[in-house]
Each structure stands twice: as C-alpha cells, then as structure tokens.
C-alpha cells in the first residue's frame, strides 16, 4: 500500500471517529485534507463526500464501539451477585 493511500485511509478513519475533525473538515474540506498531507486530487475528491452517509457511518461506528465496551449479560450478573455475601466467585 502506498503512503498516499495510507494517509487517505488514516484521514477517513479519523473523520469516522472524531466529531471535531468532522466539523473542521465540513467547514473547510480542502484545507483540512491538505493539512493531512493529501494530494490535490484526493482533496478535490473529498469535497464531494456524502455528508449524510459519513454522519450515519460515524454514528454506527460509535454505537458499535459503545456496545463492545459493555460487559456481557453474564459478566454484569456476576458483578451484581459478587456484592452479595453468599455469592463469591473465584477469579
């Protein structure tokens, strides 16, 4: 993979996970793309980005990250029961 495509993928990934970066990019797409080291062609292409699709994808990824951090139902039950004296689990 070329360094140019790596920079583009890194830039897009940041847009998906960072609301502040998305807002800055939406305000001035070409300047933000240039700041990330993207070529003129890549910068011009990103100006025509599907904003609604980008926001939907960002919300979807955020929800998935949130759900991934949540404990499973069994781990949550185990934590609740461990507070009771007669339920002690070996760790």
XYZ file of C-alpha atoms in Angstrom:
91
model
C 0.000 0.000 0.000
C 1.378 3.405 -0.893
C 1.924 6.105 1.688
C -0.658 8.261 -0.100
C -3.399 5.671 0.323
C -2.318 5.133 3.943
C -2.685 8.878 4.600
C -6.108 8.879 2.941
C -7.313 5.894 4.963
C -5.976 7.413 8.187
C -7.714 10.695 7.403
C -11.041 8.989 6.647
C -10.793 6.854 9.791
C -10.294 10.000 11.861
C -13.373 11.549 10.257
C -15.413 8.493 11.254
C -14.400 8.590 14.923
C -13.730 12.257 15.720
C -16.685 14.658 15.649
C -14.394 17.689 15.992
C -12.331 16.584 12.966
C -15.579 16.068 11.007
C -16.766 19.582 11.879
C -13.438 21.119 10.857
C -13.451 19.152 7.624
C -17.022 20.137 6.841
C -16.153 23.809 7.390
C -13.136 23.718 5.068
C -12.627 20.358 3.325
C -9.707 21.312 1.094
C -7.665 22.934 3.870
C -8.168 20.005 6.250
C -7.282 17.483 3.544
C -4.160 19.432 2.645
C -3.224 19.638 6.336
C -3.423 15.819 6.430
C -0.952 15.621 3.541
C -3.419 14.519 0.873
C -2.854 15.288 -2.815
C -4.787 17.916 -4.753
C -6.777 15.155 -6.467
C -7.659 13.469 -3.153
C -8.577 16.820 -1.609
C -10.839 17.735 -4.529
C -12.475 14.297 -4.461
C -13.204 14.553 -0.735
C -15.008 17.854 -1.235
C -17.822 15.860 -2.878
C -18.122 13.496 0.060
C -21.571 12.209 1.013
C -22.057 14.112 4.303
C -25.196 12.257 5.312
C -23.540 8.896 4.689
C -20.463 9.997 6.632
C -22.558 11.040 9.651
C -24.598 7.836 9.534
C -21.459 5.698 9.383
C -19.841 7.676 12.216
C -22.916 7.149 14.442
C -22.990 3.460 13.571
C -19.297 3.002 14.418
C -19.730 4.916 17.683
C -22.622 2.682 18.678
C -20.599 -0.444 17.881
C -17.659 0.835 19.946
C -20.017 1.592 22.839
C -21.599 -1.854 22.704
C -18.194 -3.509 22.546
C -17.201 -1.847 25.828
C -20.315 -3.047 27.628
C -19.942 -6.225 29.653
C -21.835 -9.328 28.617
C -25.027 -10.096 30.497
C -23.259 -12.859 32.434
C -20.372 -10.599 33.477
C -22.868 -7.944 34.593
C -24.818 -10.538 36.590
C -21.630 -11.859 38.138
C -20.645 -8.329 39.198
C -24.033 -7.711 40.799
C -24.045 -11.053 42.595
C -20.484 -10.627 43.831
C -21.716 -7.799 46.064
C -23.847 -10.275 47.985
C -22.057 -12.130 50.788
C -23.166 -15.607 49.904
C -22.078 -15.325 46.254
C -18.330 -15.233 45.880
C -16.744 -16.173 42.604
C -13.210 -17.372 42.197
C -11.244 -15.082 39.944
